[in-house]
């Protein structure tokens, strides 16, 4: 189980906790879990695989699509802004087939039409042993 702690907007000074399944059957090696913790829906592509996530929703891409040169993934995240769908995040991420990656999307505190994207990878035992 993955637990996320965040400030509770309805109770200043308190934290809210969200739980997401984290077993390998739902989140396999090489997979990407996208958690949309923003207030608006997002959609996008990860290595050519399309995804969509409503506010508060998690979606899993079990296996990304096309890998670019050097095992990279093109990432684009879109949001509807003033009735027009716009790319609001674009990047190239590295891909490691043994890593499970969680992507957290939140609203940008300083700019209303932007988001903040954070990602972290879970290292399995074989990868960790090779790194030491």
N, CA, C and O of each residue as an XYZ file, in Angstrom:
528
protein
N       0.850     -1.171      0.000
C       0.000      0.000      0.000
C       0.896      1.234      0.000
O       1.862      1.314      0.759
N       0.568      2.182     -0.848
C       1.263      3.464     -0.899
C       0.394      4.481     -0.170
O      -0.771      4.666     -0.521
N       0.953      5.140      0.839
C       0.226      6.151      1.598
C       0.789      7.528      1.273
O       2.001      7.737      1.329
N      -0.090      8.467      0.933
C       0.309      9.846      0.662
C      -0.318     10.747      1.712
O      -1.524     10.695      1.953
N       0.507     11.566      2.328
C       0.056     12.515      3.326
C       0.126     13.912      2.716
O       1.125     14.273      2.094
N      -0.930     14.692      2.894
C      -0.973     16.040      2.328
C      -1.779     16.942      3.261
O      -2.610     16.461      4.031
N      -1.534     18.244      3.190
C      -2.345     19.158      3.999
C      -3.824     18.999      3.656
O      -4.189     18.882      2.486
N      -4.660     18.997      4.674
C      -6.107     18.868      4.485
C      -6.689     20.270      4.298
O      -6.689     21.077      5.227
N      -7.180     20.551      3.098
C      -7.699     21.893      2.799
C      -8.925     22.251      3.634
O      -9.190     23.429      3.874
N      -9.677     21.239      4.080
C     -10.887     21.517      4.860
C     -10.595     21.682      6.356
O     -11.461     22.120      7.113
N      -9.371     21.329      6.782
C      -9.007     21.446      8.191
C      -7.561     21.950      8.291
O      -6.632     21.148      8.389
N      -7.372     23.260      8.266
C      -6.014     23.813      8.310
C      -5.210     23.257      9.485
O      -5.721     23.118     10.597
N      -3.960     22.947      9.219
C      -3.086     22.391     10.253
C      -3.166     20.882     10.388
O      -2.399     20.287     11.146
N      -4.079     20.257      9.669
C      -4.235     18.798      9.728
C      -3.776     18.180      8.411
O      -3.651     18.864      7.396
N      -3.531     16.893      8.449
C      -3.142     16.148      7.254
C      -4.245     15.191      6.829
O      -4.975     14.654      7.662
N      -4.355     14.990      5.541
C      -5.237     13.942      5.026
C      -4.337     12.824      4.508
O      -3.189     13.060      4.132
N      -4.867     11.620      4.494
C      -4.101     10.456      4.046
C      -4.867      9.784      2.915
O      -6.070      9.546      3.019
N      -4.155      9.483      1.836
C      -4.737      8.747      0.705
C      -3.975      7.437      0.575
O      -2.750      7.415      0.696
N      -4.687      6.356      0.332
C      -4.061      5.039      0.178
C      -4.278      4.533     -1.244
O      -5.379      4.625     -1.787
N      -3.215      3.997     -1.838
C      -3.265      3.454     -3.192
C      -2.646      2.060     -3.191
O      -1.576      1.872     -2.613
N      -3.292      1.071     -3.825
C      -2.701     -0.262     -3.906
C      -1.318     -0.190     -4.560
O      -1.103      0.558     -5.513
N      -0.396     -0.979     -4.029
C       0.973     -0.919     -4.534
C       1.540     -2.306     -4.811
O       2.758     -2.482     -4.840
N       0.670     -3.289     -5.016
C       1.168     -4.643     -5.264
C       1.639     -4.775     -6.716
O       1.223     -4.013     -7.589
N       2.508     -5.747     -6.952
C       3.097     -5.913     -8.290
C       2.068     -6.304     -9.348
O       2.280     -6.039    -10.531
N       0.964     -6.925     -8.953
C      -0.053     -7.298     -9.938
C      -0.685     -6.045    -10.554
O      -0.997     -6.028    -11.745
N      -0.873     -5.004     -9.747
C      -1.485     -3.767    -10.248
C      -0.449     -2.759    -10.730
O      -0.752     -1.889    -11.547
N       0.760     -2.880    -10.227
C       1.825     -1.929    -10.564
C       3.103     -2.728    -10.842
O       3.958     -2.849     -9.965
N       3.235     -3.272    -12.055
C       4.363     -4.158    -12.367
C       5.666     -3.393    -12.602
O       5.670     -2.173    -12.764
N       6.758     -4.135    -12.615
C       8.044     -3.544    -12.961
C       7.929     -2.892    -14.336
O       7.289     -3.434    -15.237
N       8.551     -1.730    -14.489
C       8.491     -0.999    -15.747
C       7.225     -0.174    -15.900
O       7.074      0.559    -16.877
N       6.311     -0.289    -14.937
C       5.045      0.432    -15.013
C       5.124      1.834    -14.444
O       6.042      2.176    -13.698
N       4.145      2.633    -14.811
C       4.025      4.005    -14.328
C       2.637      4.193    -13.740
O       1.632      3.942    -14.405
N       2.587      4.640    -12.480
C       1.308      4.970    -11.836
C       1.209      6.488    -11.843
O       2.115      7.175    -11.371
N       0.116      7.012    -12.375
C      -0.087      8.455    -12.458
C      -1.190      8.820    -11.478
O      -2.327      8.370    -11.613
N      -0.846      9.642    -10.486
C      -1.798     10.093     -9.476
C      -2.127     11.557     -9.758
O      -1.259     12.423     -9.655
N      -3.360     11.826    -10.107
C      -3.780     13.195    -10.365
C      -4.364     13.780     -9.083
O      -5.535     13.570     -8.769
N      -3.540     14.509     -8.354
C      -3.998     15.151     -7.126
C      -4.338     16.621     -7.353
O      -4.494     17.387     -6.402
N      -4.452     17.003     -8.621
C      -4.852     18.372     -8.950
C      -6.379     18.464     -8.926
O      -7.070     17.461     -8.751
N      -6.887     19.670     -9.102
C      -8.341     19.886     -9.039
C      -9.049     19.716    -10.378
O     -10.278     19.769    -10.442
N      -8.276     19.512    -11.456
C      -8.865     19.369    -12.781
C      -8.389     18.078    -13.449
O      -7.316     17.573    -13.118
N      -9.177     17.541    -14.385
C      -8.744     16.343    -15.101
C      -7.515     16.626    -15.967
O      -7.311     17.747    -16.433
N      -6.712     15.599    -16.167
C      -5.569     15.683    -17.065
C      -5.620     14.490    -18.014
O      -6.250     13.473    -17.725
N      -4.951     14.634    -19.138
C      -4.780     13.530    -20.079
C      -3.389     13.684    -20.652
O      -2.736     14.709    -20.456
N      -2.936     12.668    -21.358
C      -1.617     12.791    -21.957
C      -1.145     11.515    -22.590
O      -1.912     10.578    -22.813
N       0.151     11.498    -22.878
C       0.793     10.320    -23.457
C       2.119     10.089    -22.751
O       2.804     11.028    -22.345
N       2.456      8.830    -22.619
C       3.722      8.401    -22.037
C       4.298      7.368    -22.986
O       3.839      6.226    -23.028
N       5.310      7.772    -23.751
C       5.877      6.856    -24.736
C       4.856      6.418    -25.768
O       4.923      5.297    -26.272
N       3.911      7.291    -26.088
C       2.897      6.971    -27.089
C       1.654      6.299    -26.540
O       0.691      6.109    -27.283
N       1.639      5.930    -25.256
C       0.462      5.324    -24.633
C      -0.377      6.440    -24.008
O       0.121      7.224    -23.200
N      -1.642      6.501    -24.388
C      -2.534      7.548    -23.883
C      -3.044      7.207    -22.483
O      -3.215      6.040    -22.133
N      -3.285      8.258    -21.691
C      -3.885      8.081    -20.371
C      -4.772      9.278    -20.082
O      -4.640     10.330    -20.708
N      -5.673      9.109    -19.134
C      -6.517     10.193    -18.629
C      -6.750      9.927    -17.156
O      -6.876      8.777    -16.735
N      -6.807     10.997    -16.371
C      -7.046     10.843    -14.935
C      -7.871     12.021    -14.438
O      -7.507     13.182    -14.625
N      -8.974     11.699    -13.809
C      -9.815     12.710    -13.180
C      -9.157     13.145    -11.870
O      -8.245     12.474    -11.388
N      -9.606     14.258    -11.290
C      -9.046     14.682    -10.007
C      -9.171     13.593     -8.949
O     -10.237     13.000     -8.783
N      -8.081     13.334     -8.238
C      -8.068     12.317     -7.189
C      -7.940     10.894     -7.692
O      -7.941      9.954     -6.898
N      -7.830     10.725     -8.982
C      -7.802      9.383     -9.574
C      -6.370      8.939     -9.875
O      -5.492      9.749    -10.170
N      -6.170      7.636     -9.790
C      -4.890      7.029    -10.173
C      -5.115      6.171    -11.409
O      -6.141      5.500    -11.532
N      -4.163      6.195    -12.312
C      -4.205      5.329    -13.482
C      -2.830      4.701    -13.644
O      -1.821      5.328    -13.323
N      -2.781      3.481    -14.133
C      -1.512      2.771    -14.281
C      -1.271      2.458    -15.752
O      -2.144      1.941    -16.450
N      -0.084      2.779    -16.196
C       0.380      2.359    -17.515
C       1.311      1.187    -17.248
O       2.431      1.363    -16.767
N       0.834     -0.003    -17.563
C       1.572     -1.219    -17.224
C       2.869     -1.360    -18.005
O       3.867     -1.866    -17.491
N       2.842     -0.911    -19.240
C       4.042     -0.992    -20.071
C       4.027      0.199    -21.013
O       3.132      0.322    -21.849
N       5.029      1.092    -20.879
C       5.042      2.239    -21.781
C       5.259      1.799    -23.222
O       5.758      0.706    -23.488
N       4.877      2.661    -24.131
C       4.975      2.354    -25.560
C       6.370      2.556    -26.106
O       7.345      2.003    -25.597
N       6.444      3.346    -27.136
C       7.704      3.553    -27.866
C       8.798      4.130    -26.976
O       8.599      5.117    -26.267
N       9.952      3.486    -27.037
C      11.134      4.029    -26.378
C      11.944      4.785    -27.409
O      12.123      4.323    -28.536
N      12.429      5.942    -27.020
C      13.271      6.712    -27.915
C      14.718      6.278    -27.789
O      15.036      5.262    -27.171
N      15.568      7.060    -28.381
C      17.000      6.800    -28.288
C      17.411      6.825    -26.819
O      16.891      7.638    -26.054
N      18.310      5.974    -26.418
C      18.807      5.872    -25.042
C      17.714      5.474    -24.056
O      17.734      5.906    -22.904
N      16.754      4.650    -24.499
C      15.674      4.158    -23.626
C      14.942      5.307    -22.947
O      14.785      5.321    -21.727
N      14.501      6.255    -23.736
C      13.789      7.415    -23.211
C      12.322      7.375    -23.616
O      11.943      6.712    -24.581
N      11.510      8.097    -22.862
C      10.069      8.191    -23.112
C       9.678      9.654    -23.285
O      10.031     10.495    -22.458
N       8.953      9.958    -24.353
C       8.370     11.289    -24.503
C       7.124     11.354    -23.634
O       6.287     10.452    -23.670
N       7.004     12.420    -22.855
C       5.873     12.593    -21.940
C       5.196     13.920    -22.248
O       5.851     14.957    -22.354
N       3.880     13.872    -22.389
C       3.094     15.091    -22.575
C       1.848     14.977    -21.694
O       1.165     13.953    -21.688
N       1.572     16.038    -20.962
C       0.369     16.089    -20.127
C      -0.437     17.290    -20.586
O       0.092     18.385    -20.779
N      -1.747     17.055    -20.757
C      -2.649     18.095    -21.274
C      -3.747     18.393    -20.259
O      -4.093     17.576    -19.406
N      -4.271     19.596    -20.397
C      -5.403     20.014    -19.572
C      -6.245     20.961    -20.402
O      -5.729     21.702    -21.239
N      -7.530     20.931    -20.165
C      -8.403     21.873    -20.866
C      -8.281     23.230    -20.188
O      -8.531     23.372    -18.991
N      -7.892     24.225    -20.982
C      -7.734     25.593    -20.498
C      -8.594     26.490    -21.383
O      -8.364     26.599    -22.588
N      -9.574     27.122    -20.776
C     -10.498     27.998    -21.527
C     -11.076     27.292    -22.739
O     -11.044     27.823    -23.849
N     -11.601     26.100    -22.527
C     -12.265     25.282    -23.559
C     -11.339     24.811    -24.679
O     -11.801     24.406    -25.745
N     -10.061     24.866    -24.436
C      -9.095     24.391    -25.425
C      -8.108     23.459    -24.712
O      -7.595     23.794    -23.644
N      -7.845     22.290    -25.308
C      -6.893     21.366    -24.710
C      -5.482     21.802    -25.060
O      -5.129     21.945    -26.231
N      -4.671     22.012    -24.009
C      -3.306     22.489    -24.202
C      -2.314     21.561    -23.514
O      -2.602     20.992    -22.462
N      -1.138     21.416    -24.125
C      -0.042     20.702    -23.470
C       0.496     21.641    -22.393
O       0.936     22.752    -22.690
N       0.456     21.185    -21.138
C       0.941     22.023    -20.042
C       2.195     21.446    -19.401
O       2.776     22.054    -18.503
N       2.612     20.265    -19.867
C       3.862     19.667    -19.381
C       4.399     18.795    -20.499
O       3.664     18.012    -21.102
N       5.686     18.937    -20.768
C       6.328     18.131    -21.797
C       7.759     17.852    -21.351
O       8.468     18.760    -20.920
N       8.183     16.587    -21.456
C       9.526     16.211    -21.021
C       9.933     14.906    -21.691
O       9.126     14.240    -22.338
N      11.190     14.563    -21.521
C      11.710     13.257    -21.925
C      12.254     12.615    -20.658
O      13.134     13.170    -19.999
N      11.721     11.435    -20.319
C      12.145     10.723    -19.121
C      12.928      9.481    -19.518
O      12.674      8.875    -20.559
N      13.875      9.115    -18.678
C      14.583      7.853    -18.853
C      13.683      6.699    -18.445
O      12.774      6.871    -17.633
N      13.933      5.525    -19.005
C      13.127      4.346    -18.695
C      14.040      3.235    -18.204
O      15.080      2.956    -18.801
N      13.635      2.607    -17.107
C      14.341      1.438    -16.601
C      13.318      0.324    -16.416
O      12.368      0.496    -15.652
N      13.479     -0.807    -17.087
C      12.451     -1.847    -17.079
C      12.204     -2.498    -15.718
O      11.149     -3.104    -15.524
N      13.136     -2.395    -14.770
C      12.936     -3.016    -13.458
C      12.368     -2.042    -12.435
O      12.086     -2.433    -11.303
N      12.199     -0.797    -12.811
C      11.747      0.231    -11.878
C      10.242      0.462    -12.009
O       9.703      0.512    -13.115
N       9.584      0.601    -10.880
C       8.171      0.990    -10.844
C       8.137      2.473    -10.495
O       8.682      2.879     -9.468
N       7.504      3.286    -11.338
C       7.564      4.734    -11.165
C       6.187      5.299    -10.843
O       5.200      4.991    -11.511
N       6.140      6.127     -9.815
C       4.916      6.832     -9.446
C       5.076      8.298     -9.826
O       6.078      8.934     -9.501
N       4.077      8.820    -10.517
C       4.058     10.213    -10.967
C       2.926     10.910    -10.214
O       1.781     10.457    -10.238
N       3.256     12.014     -9.546
C       2.254     12.751     -8.775
C       2.063     14.119     -9.428
O       3.009     14.891     -9.584
N       0.816     14.396     -9.805
C       0.462     15.665    -10.439
C      -0.345     16.485     -9.441
O      -1.362     16.026     -8.920
N       0.120     17.706     -9.180
C      -0.594     18.614     -8.284
C      -0.754     19.964     -8.969
O      -0.071     20.259     -9.950
N      -1.656     20.774     -8.448
C      -1.814     22.128     -8.961
C      -0.592     22.943     -8.565
O      -0.024     22.744     -7.491
N      -0.197     23.847     -9.425
C       0.905     24.755     -9.137
C       0.347     25.870     -8.256
O      -0.614     26.538     -8.635
N       0.937     26.072     -7.100
C       0.413     27.045     -6.143
C       0.493     28.482     -6.649
O      -0.285     29.332     -6.215
N       1.424     28.762     -7.562
C       1.596     30.155     -7.985
C       0.973     30.480     -9.342
O       0.766     31.652     -9.655
N       0.669     29.457    -10.155
C       0.098     29.721    -11.478
C      -1.105     28.817    -11.697
O      -0.980     27.592    -11.691
N      -2.267     29.424    -11.891
C      -3.534     28.692    -11.941
C      -3.619     27.672    -13.068
O      -4.252     26.630    -12.898
N      -3.003     27.941    -14.207
C      -3.147     27.039    -15.343
C      -2.027     26.007    -15.434
O      -1.967     25.250    -16.403
N      -1.146     25.964    -14.448
C      -0.018     25.060    -14.515
C      -0.109     23.990    -13.441
O      -0.869     24.102    -12.479
N       0.692     22.948    -13.636
C       0.750     21.845    -12.690
C       2.191     21.636    -12.260
O       3.126     22.133    -12.887
N       2.346     20.894    -11.183
C       3.654     20.437    -10.741
C       3.664     18.928    -10.920
O       2.721     18.246    -10.521
N       4.727     18.405    -11.518
C       4.854     16.967    -11.755
C       6.085     16.478    -10.998
O       7.195     16.972    -11.196
N       5.860     15.502    -10.133
C       6.963     14.872     -9.408
C       6.884     13.380     -9.664
O       5.797     12.810     -9.754
N       8.047     12.752     -9.780
C       8.044     11.303     -9.978
C       9.123     10.677     -9.122
O      10.157     11.286     -8.848
N       8.865      9.456     -8.707
C       9.883      8.706     -7.983
C       9.798      7.252     -8.396
O       8.721      6.732     -8.689
N      10.935      6.615     -8.413
C      10.999      5.209     -8.801
C      11.267      4.330     -7.603
O      12.052      4.674     -6.719
N      10.606      3.192     -7.586
C      10.842      2.200     -6.548
C      11.869      1.221     -7.086
O      11.683      0.634     -8.151
N      12.938      1.052     -6.354
C      14.021      0.179     -6.790
C      13.785     -1.214     -6.230
O      13.565     -1.387     -5.031
N      13.834     -2.211     -7.117
C      13.664     -3.587     -6.638
C      14.991     -4.092     -6.071
O      16.019     -3.430     -6.211
N      14.971     -5.239     -5.445
C      16.148     -5.802     -4.788
C      17.321     -6.038     -5.726
O      18.459     -5.750     -5.355
N      17.083     -6.555     -6.933
C      18.159     -6.845     -7.874
C      18.842     -5.566     -8.317
O      20.069     -5.524     -8.415
N      18.071     -4.521     -8.587
C      18.647     -3.249     -9.015
C      19.427     -2.609     -7.882
O      20.501     -2.049     -8.104
N      18.893     -2.687     -6.667
C      19.563     -2.101     -5.513
C      20.894     -2.797     -5.276
O      21.902     -2.133     -5.037
N      20.913     -4.128     -5.341
C      22.141     -4.881     -5.135
C      23.197     -4.543     -6.159
O      24.383     -4.491     -5.833
N      22.784     -4.310     -7.399
C      23.734     -3.982     -8.473
C      24.309     -2.585     -8.279
O      25.423     -2.313     -8.726
N      23.569     -1.693     -7.620
C      24.021     -0.315     -7.442
C      25.007     -0.192     -6.287
O      25.772      0.771     -6.234
N      25.003     -1.142     -5.370
C      25.890     -1.028     -4.189
C      27.288     -1.484     -4.482
O      28.146     -1.451     -3.600
